[in-house]
Coordinates of C-alpha atoms and ligand atoms in Angstrom, one line a residue:
A681 CA 0.0 0.0 0.0
M682 CA 1.1 3.6 -0.4
G683 CA 2.8 5.1 2.6
N684 CA 5.9 5.4 4.5
T685 CA 9.1 3.6 3.5
C686 CA 10.4 2.7 6.9
S687 CA 8.2 0.0 8.4
N688 CA 8.8 1.0 12.0
L689 CA 7.0 4.3 11.7
G690 CA 3.7 4.8 13.4
I691 CA 2.0 6.2 16.5
P692 CA 3.3 4.2 19.5
P693 CA 0.7 2.0 21.2
A694 CA -0.4 3.0 24.6
K695 CA 1.4 1.4 27.6
G696 CA -1.4 1.2 30.2
P697 CA -3.4 -1.8 31.3
H698 CA -6.6 -1.0 29.3
P699 CA -7.2 -1.5 25.6
V700 CA -8.2 1.9 24.1
G701 CA -11.4 2.7 22.2
C702 CA -12.3 6.0 20.4
T703 CA -15.4 7.5 19.0
D704 CA -16.6 10.9 17.8
F705 CA -19.3 13.1 19.2
M706 CA -20.9 16.2 17.7
M707 CA -23.7 18.0 19.4
D708 CA -26.4 19.8 17.5
H709 CA -26.3 21.5 14.1
T710 CA -24.5 24.7 14.6
E711 CA -20.8 25.7 14.9
K712 CA -21.7 26.7 18.4
G713 CA -22.0 23.1 19.4
S714 CA -19.4 20.7 20.9
F715 CA -17.3 18.5 18.7
F716 CA -14.8 16.1 20.2
R717 CA -13.1 12.7 19.8
L718 CA -13.5 10.5 22.9
Y719 CA -10.7 8.1 24.0
Y720 CA -11.7 5.6 26.7
P721 CA -10.8 2.2 28.2
C722 CA -12.6 -0.5 26.2
Q723 CA -13.3 -4.2 26.1
E724 CA -10.8 -6.3 24.1
S725 CA -12.4 -6.6 20.7
E726 CA -10.4 -8.0 17.8
K727 CA -13.1 -7.2 15.4
A728 CA -13.0 -3.4 15.9
E729 CA -11.2 -1.3 13.3
K730 CA -8.4 1.2 14.0
P731 CA -9.6 4.4 12.4
D732 CA -7.6 6.5 10.0
W733 CA -5.5 9.1 11.7
V734 CA -6.7 11.9 9.5
P735 CA -10.5 11.4 9.1
C736 CA -11.0 13.1 5.7
R737 CA -9.1 14.8 3.0
E738 CA -10.4 18.3 3.8
Y739 CA -8.2 18.3 6.9
F740 CA -5.1 18.0 4.6
N741 CA -6.5 21.0 2.6
G742 CA -6.8 23.0 5.8
L743 CA -3.3 21.9 6.8
A744 CA -2.0 23.2 3.5
D745 CA -3.7 26.6 4.0
F746 CA -2.2 26.7 7.5
M747 CA 1.3 26.0 6.2
K748 CA 0.8 28.4 3.2
I749 CA 1.5 25.7 0.7
N750 CA -0.5 24.8 -2.5
R751 CA -3.5 22.6 -1.7
S752 CA -3.6 20.1 -4.5
L753 CA 0.2 19.4 -4.4
S754 CA 0.3 19.2 -0.6
E755 CA -2.9 17.0 -0.4
R756 CA -1.1 14.4 -2.5
I757 CA 2.1 14.7 -0.4
F758 CA 0.3 14.5 2.9
N759 CA -1.8 11.6 1.7
Y760 CA 1.3 9.8 0.5
L761 CA 3.2 10.5 3.7
F762 CA 0.5 10.2 6.3
G763 CA -2.6 8.8 4.6
S764 CA -2.1 5.2 5.7
F765 CA -1.5 5.7 9.4
K766 CA -3.9 4.3 12.0
I767 CA -4.7 5.5 15.4
P768 CA -3.6 3.2 18.3
A769 CA -7.3 2.7 19.4
Y770 CA -10.4 0.7 18.4
M771 CA -13.1 2.7 16.7
D772 CA -16.5 2.5 18.5
A773 CA -15.3 -0.4 20.7
P774 CA -17.6 -1.0 23.7
F775 CA -16.6 1.0 26.8
R776 CA -15.5 -1.0 29.8
C777 CA -13.9 0.1 33.0
N778 CA -14.3 -1.1 36.6
G779 CA -15.0 1.9 38.8
K780 CA -15.4 5.5 37.7
C781 CA -12.9 7.1 35.3
P782 CA -11.3 10.4 35.9
V783 CA -11.7 12.9 33.0
V784 CA -9.3 14.9 30.8
I785 CA -10.4 17.6 28.3
F786 CA -7.7 18.1 25.7
S787 CA -7.2 21.3 23.5
H788 CA -5.2 21.2 20.3
G789 CA -2.7 23.7 19.0
L790 CA -2.9 26.4 16.2
G791 CA -3.5 24.7 12.9
A792 CA -4.1 21.3 14.4
F793 CA -7.4 19.4 15.0
R794 CA -8.9 16.8 17.3
T795 CA -7.0 13.6 16.1
L796 CA -3.4 14.8 16.1
Y797 CA -2.6 14.1 19.7
S798 CA -3.6 10.4 19.8
A799 CA -0.4 9.2 21.4
I800 CA -1.1 11.4 24.5
C801 CA -4.9 10.8 24.6
A802 CA -4.7 7.1 24.0
E803 CA -2.0 6.7 26.7
L804 CA -4.2 8.4 29.2
A805 CA -7.2 6.3 28.2
S806 CA -5.1 3.1 28.6
Q807 CA -4.4 4.2 32.1
G808 CA -8.1 4.5 32.9
F809 CA -9.0 8.1 31.9
I810 CA -11.8 9.2 29.7
V811 CA -10.3 11.9 27.4
A812 CA -12.3 14.3 25.2
S813 CA -10.1 15.9 22.5
V814 CA -12.1 18.9 21.4
E815 CA -12.1 20.2 17.9
H816 CA -12.2 24.0 18.1
R817 CA -14.5 26.1 15.8
D818 CA -12.6 29.4 16.4
Q819 CA -10.9 29.1 13.0
S820 CA -7.6 28.2 14.7
A821 CA -8.0 24.5 13.6
S822 CA -6.6 23.6 10.1
A823 CA -10.1 22.5 9.3
T824 CA -13.3 21.5 11.1
Y825 CA -16.9 21.0 10.1
Y826 CA -20.4 21.0 11.5
F827 CA -23.7 19.8 10.0
R828 CA -26.4 22.2 9.3
E829 CA -30.0 21.5 8.2
K830 CA -30.5 21.6 4.4
T831 CA -32.4 24.7 3.2
E832 CA -35.7 24.2 1.5
S833 CA -34.0 24.7 -1.9
E834 CA -31.3 22.2 -1.1
K835 CA -34.0 19.8 0.0
A836 CA -35.9 20.6 -3.2
K837 CA -32.9 19.4 -5.1
G838 CA -33.5 16.3 -2.9
N839 CA -32.4 13.6 -5.2
S840 CA -28.9 15.0 -5.6
P841 CA -26.4 12.1 -5.8
K842 CA -25.9 10.8 -2.3
T843 CA -23.2 13.0 -0.9
P844 CA -20.1 10.7 -0.7
D845 CA -19.5 11.5 2.9
S846 CA -21.5 9.8 5.6
S847 CA -23.6 12.9 6.4
P848 CA -27.2 12.3 7.4
D849 CA -29.7 12.8 4.6
D850 CA -31.2 16.2 5.5
M851 CA -27.9 17.6 6.6
V852 CA -25.1 19.4 4.8
R853 CA -21.5 19.2 6.1
E854 CA -20.2 22.8 6.4
W855 CA -16.4 23.3 6.6
I856 CA -14.6 25.9 8.6
Y857 CA -11.0 26.4 7.6
Y858 CA -8.0 28.0 9.3
R859 CA -8.1 31.8 9.4
A860 CA -4.7 33.3 8.8
L861 CA -3.8 36.6 10.3
Q862 CA -4.6 39.3 7.7
H863 CA -1.8 41.4 6.4
G864 CA -1.2 44.2 9.0
E865 CA -3.8 42.7 11.4
S866 CA -2.6 42.8 15.0
E867 CA -2.5 39.3 16.5
F868 CA -3.5 39.8 20.1
P869 CA -7.2 40.8 19.6
L870 CA -7.8 37.7 17.4
R871 CA -6.0 35.3 19.6
N872 CA -7.5 36.6 22.8
K873 CA -11.0 36.3 21.3
Q874 CA -10.1 32.7 20.1
V875 CA -8.7 31.6 23.5
K876 CA -11.9 32.7 25.2
Q877 CA -14.0 30.7 22.7
R878 CA -11.6 27.7 23.1
A879 CA -12.1 27.7 26.9
D880 CA -15.9 27.9 26.4
E881 CA -15.7 24.9 24.0
C882 CA -13.7 22.9 26.6
I883 CA -16.3 23.8 29.3
L884 CA -19.1 22.9 26.9
A885 CA -17.5 19.5 26.2
L886 CA -17.3 18.9 29.9
D887 CA -20.9 19.8 30.3
K888 CA -21.8 17.3 27.6
L889 CA -19.8 14.6 29.3
A890 CA -21.6 15.4 32.6
E891 CA -25.0 14.9 30.8
I892 CA -23.8 11.7 29.2
N893 CA -22.6 10.5 32.7
S894 CA -26.0 11.3 34.2
G895 CA -27.8 9.2 31.6
T896 CA -29.4 12.1 29.7
P897 CA -30.3 10.7 26.3
M898 CA -27.7 12.0 23.8
Q899 CA -28.2 13.4 20.3
N900 CA -25.0 12.7 18.4
V901 CA -25.2 14.3 15.0
L902 CA -22.5 11.9 13.8
Q903 CA -23.9 8.5 13.0
T904 CA -21.3 6.4 14.9
Q905 CA -21.8 2.8 16.1
F906 CA -21.0 3.7 19.6
D907 CA -23.5 3.1 22.4
W908 CA -23.3 6.3 24.5
T909 CA -25.6 4.8 27.2
T910 CA -22.7 2.5 28.3
L911 CA -21.0 5.7 29.6
E912 CA -23.8 6.3 32.2
N913 CA -22.2 6.7 35.6
S914 CA -18.8 5.9 34.2
M915 CA -17.1 9.2 35.0
D916 CA -15.8 10.6 38.2
M917 CA -17.0 14.2 37.8
C918 CA -14.9 15.3 40.8
R919 CA -11.7 14.3 39.1
I920 CA -11.4 16.4 36.0
A921 CA -8.4 18.0 34.4
V922 CA -7.8 20.2 31.3
M923 CA -4.7 19.7 29.1
G924 CA -3.5 21.2 25.8
H925 CA -0.6 21.9 23.5
S926 CA 0.7 25.4 22.6
F927 CA -2.4 27.5 21.9
G928 CA -4.1 24.7 23.7
G929 CA -1.8 25.4 26.6
A930 CA -3.1 28.9 26.8
T931 CA -6.6 27.5 26.6
V932 CA -5.8 25.4 29.7
I933 CA -5.0 28.6 31.7
E934 CA -8.2 30.4 30.4
A935 CA -10.3 27.3 31.1
L936 CA -9.0 26.9 34.7
C937 CA -9.8 30.5 35.3
K938 CA -13.4 30.1 34.0
E939 CA -14.3 26.7 35.4
V940 CA -13.4 25.5 38.9
K941 CA -14.6 22.0 38.0
F942 CA -11.2 21.7 36.3
K943 CA -9.1 20.6 39.4
C944 CA -5.7 21.1 37.6
G945 CA -4.2 21.8 34.3
I946 CA -1.3 20.5 32.2
A947 CA 0.1 22.9 29.5
L948 CA 2.3 21.3 26.9
D949 CA 4.7 23.9 25.4
A950 CA 2.2 26.6 26.1
W951 CA 2.0 29.7 23.9
M952 CA 1.1 32.5 26.4
H953 CA 0.6 35.3 23.9
P954 CA -3.2 35.0 23.6
L955 CA -3.8 35.5 27.4
D956 CA -4.6 38.6 29.3
D957 CA -2.2 39.1 32.3
E958 CA -5.2 40.2 34.4
I959 CA -6.5 36.6 34.5
F960 CA -3.4 35.2 36.1
P961 CA -4.2 36.1 39.8
R962 CA -7.7 34.5 39.2
V963 CA -6.3 31.0 38.5
K964 CA -6.4 29.0 41.7
Q965 CA -5.7 25.5 40.5
P966 CA -2.3 23.6 40.2
I967 CA -0.6 23.9 36.8
F968 CA 2.1 21.8 35.2
F969 CA 4.1 23.3 32.4
I970 CA 5.9 20.7 30.3
N971 CA 8.1 22.5 27.8
S972 CA 10.2 21.6 24.8
E973 CA 13.8 22.8 24.7
K974 CA 13.7 24.6 21.4
F975 CA 10.3 26.4 21.2
Q976 CA 10.4 28.6 24.4
W977 CA 11.7 32.1 24.6
A978 CA 12.2 34.6 27.5
G979 CA 9.0 36.6 27.0
N980 CA 6.9 33.4 26.9
I981 CA 8.6 31.9 30.0
S982 CA 8.3 35.1 32.0
R983 CA 4.5 35.0 31.4
M984 CA 4.4 31.5 32.8
K985 CA 6.5 32.6 35.8
K986 CA 3.8 35.2 36.6
L987 CA 1.7 32.2 37.5
D988 CA 4.2 31.1 40.0
S989 CA 2.7 30.8 43.5
A990 CA 4.0 30.0 47.0
V991 CA 0.6 28.4 47.9
I992 CA -0.6 26.8 44.7
Q993 CA 1.5 24.0 43.2
R994 CA 2.9 25.4 39.9
K995 CA 5.5 23.1 38.3
M996 CA 7.7 23.4 35.2
I997 CA 10.0 20.9 33.4
T998 CA 11.7 21.0 30.1
I999 CA 12.4 17.8 28.0
R1000 CA 15.9 17.9 26.6
G1001 CA 16.3 17.6 22.9
T1002 CA 12.6 18.2 22.1
V1003 CA 11.0 20.7 19.6
H1004 CA 7.5 22.1 19.5
Q1005 CA 6.3 19.2 17.3
S1006 CA 7.5 16.6 19.8
F1007 CA 4.0 16.6 21.3
P1008 CA 1.6 16.1 18.3
D1009 CA 1.6 12.7 16.5
F1010 CA 3.6 14.0 13.5
T1011 CA 6.8 13.4 15.4
F1012 CA 6.3 9.7 15.0
L1013 CA 5.3 9.6 11.3
T1014 CA 8.4 10.5 9.3
G1015 CA 11.9 9.2 9.0
N1016 CA 14.6 10.9 10.9
W1017 CA 16.0 13.2 8.3
I1018 CA 12.6 14.5 7.0
G1019 CA 11.5 14.8 10.6
K1020 CA 14.5 16.9 11.6
L1021 CA 14.4 18.9 8.4
M1022 CA 10.8 19.9 9.0
K1023 CA 11.3 20.4 12.8
L1024 CA 8.9 17.5 13.5
K1025 CA 11.6 15.7 15.5
G1026 CA 14.2 16.9 18.0
E1027 CA 17.5 15.2 19.0
I1028 CA 15.7 12.9 21.5
D1029 CA 13.9 9.7 20.4
P1030 CA 10.3 10.9 20.0
E1031 CA 8.9 7.9 21.9
L1032 CA 11.2 8.5 24.9
A1033 CA 10.1 12.2 24.9
I1034 CA 6.4 11.5 24.9
D1035 CA 6.9 8.7 27.5
L1036 CA 8.5 11.2 29.9
S1037 CA 5.8 13.7 29.2
N1038 CA 3.0 11.2 29.7
K1039 CA 4.5 9.7 32.9
A1040 CA 5.1 13.1 34.4
S1041 CA 1.5 14.1 33.5
L1042 CA 0.1 10.9 35.1
A1043 CA 2.1 11.6 38.3
F1044 CA 0.8 15.2 38.4
L1045 CA -2.8 14.1 37.7
Q1046 CA -2.6 11.5 40.6
R1047 CA -1.4 14.1 43.0
H1048 CA -4.0 16.8 42.2
L1049 CA -7.0 14.6 41.3
G1050 CA -6.4 12.4 44.4
L1051 CA -6.1 9.2 42.4
E1052 CA -5.3 5.9 44.1
R1053 CA -3.1 4.5 41.3
N1054 CA 0.6 3.9 41.1
F1055 CA 1.4 7.0 39.1
N1056 CA 3.3 8.4 42.1
Q1057 CA 6.2 6.2 41.1
W1058 CA 6.9 9.0 38.5
D1059 CA 6.8 11.9 41.0
P1060 CA 10.5 12.6 40.6
L1061 CA 9.8 13.5 36.9
I1062 CA 7.6 16.4 38.1
D1063 CA 10.7 17.9 39.6
G1064 CA 12.8 17.2 36.6
E1065 CA 14.7 14.3 38.2
D1066 CA 15.8 12.5 35.0
T1067 CA 18.8 12.7 32.7
N1068 CA 16.5 13.8 29.9
L1069 CA 14.7 16.5 31.9
I1070 CA 15.5 20.0 33.1
Q1071 CA 13.8 21.2 36.3
G1072 CA 12.1 24.6 35.2
T1073 CA 13.5 25.9 31.9
N1074 CA 16.7 26.1 29.8
V1075 CA 15.7 29.7 28.8
T1076 CA 17.4 32.6 30.7
V1077 CA 14.8 35.0 31.9
L1078 CA 16.1 38.4 32.9
Q1079 CA 15.1 39.2 36.5
S1080 CA 13.4 42.4 35.3
A1081 CA 11.2 40.4 32.9
I1082 CA 9.5 38.4 35.7
Ligands
71H1217 C1 3.8 29.2 8.4 C2 2.8 28.7 9.4 N1 2.9 29.5 10.6 C3 1.5 29.7 11.0 C4 1.3 30.7 12.1 C5 3.7 28.8 11.7 C6 3.4 27.3 11.7 N2 3.8 26.7 12.9 C7 5.0 25.8 12.8 C8 4.6 24.5 12.2 C9 3.4 23.6 12.5 C10 4.2 22.9 11.5 C11 4.0 21.6 10.7 C12 2.9 20.9 10.9 C13 2.7 19.7 10.2 C14 3.7 19.3 9.3 C15 3.5 18.1 8.5 F1 4.2 18.1 7.4 F2 3.9 17.1 9.3 F3 2.2 17.9 8.2 C16 4.8 20.1 9.1 C17 5.0 21.3 9.8 C18 4.3 24.3 10.8 C19 5.5 23.3 12.3 C20 3.2 26.9 14.1 O1 2.1 27.6 14.1 C21 3.7 26.2 15.4 N3 2.5 26.4 16.4 C22 1.6 25.3 16.5 S1 1.8 23.9 15.6 C23 0.4 22.9 16.1 C24 0.2 21.9 15.0 C25 -0.3 22.3 13.8 C26 -0.5 21.4 12.8 C27 -0.1 20.1 12.9 F4 -0.3 19.2 12.0 C28 0.4 19.6 14.1 C29 0.5 20.6 15.2 N4 0.6 25.4 17.4 C30 0.4 26.5 18.1 O2 -0.5 26.6 18.9 C31 1.3 27.6 18.0 C32 2.4 27.5 17.1 C33 3.1 28.7 17.1 C34 2.5 29.6 18.0 C35 1.4 28.9 18.6

């Protein structure tokens, strides 16, 4: 089949005790609704399929727009390079977990979308978490879509050839693509508006999970084979965290400020620019900053340090030899030289890097969600006690900048 030349490429399988299922949820027919991919502990089921990593071609078009490269050329390249990869999870497999699962809401970065952090989300699910990876409709995603009702005239055209996609009959799939900064447009107003919408979308996803957990009948616009009633009473709604990468890291801070149900936050290589300084004193929950070595700079780090607190646990580590793209799945999907050339890989082995990030995250989640698991074995990682970790940051921040 088409696809990568080296056979050992692919998203690493999760390491936890549970097999991982995943399914998609979209609420109602407007862009105001909630859209997320759910990763969860599932029953062993050999028959379930592993879904494609990129759900449909429009995402590659959006990615091309984001990277300012020609759509038709790049769609073929992306499809050739990445079209054959599968997610390390079973699509629509039946949910199964003894006891209630803690919950994580995950927020993607600028130009990404809900499926690109499956190594992180699947690992958490294999360790017993239910993870909702939201797809933001703030035009920061490469692409996203929603279904809207057909207008009368569209219905009148009724017997148009069955739309190839699996959209329900009287619905039309409406795509929202990445909105680039216009020439001369100042960045902060746009990003600040977007980070507020992103936080609201994380809170909305949490509210949907709470409804699902209470057994409220769900209307999922996507016609998946997953039985949502099996999730009734499955979630521990007192053990909820928010997590995100880059712009998603800023979304973590904004969401913590707005919603106290989020007991703690984990920001992966956070991009602090979209945030208002005035929200910092209002964030009361523990935060864990897990940074790459190459992406960070003094101004960004000094914003994180403004969240430092003597009374609330605020931790920061840096993973040696990592780049910004060491967190999304792309880092596993190309050979070494392409990966390094495109800054998708750093010096460190990508699987080792994500393993350190995941274990440190699990230890932090156990500590601040009060879990009774064995994740505390990785407590030393929270303080950077590992040859591949730096406690705090490698970036020199001038005293005056703090
Ligand atoms: C010229 C474009 N210019 C736009 C402002 C900068 C583009 N850029 C660097 C890129 C993303 C890159 C990328 C992706 C994917 C391939 C592929 F080939 F593998 F597909 C290659 C190369 C291009 C590395 C970033 O924006 C970095 N970044 C990201 S990258 C998140 C992401 C996006 C798409 C993905 F597929 C996976 C992950 N998320 C953020 O929240 C923030 C930033 C910067 C500040 C805040």
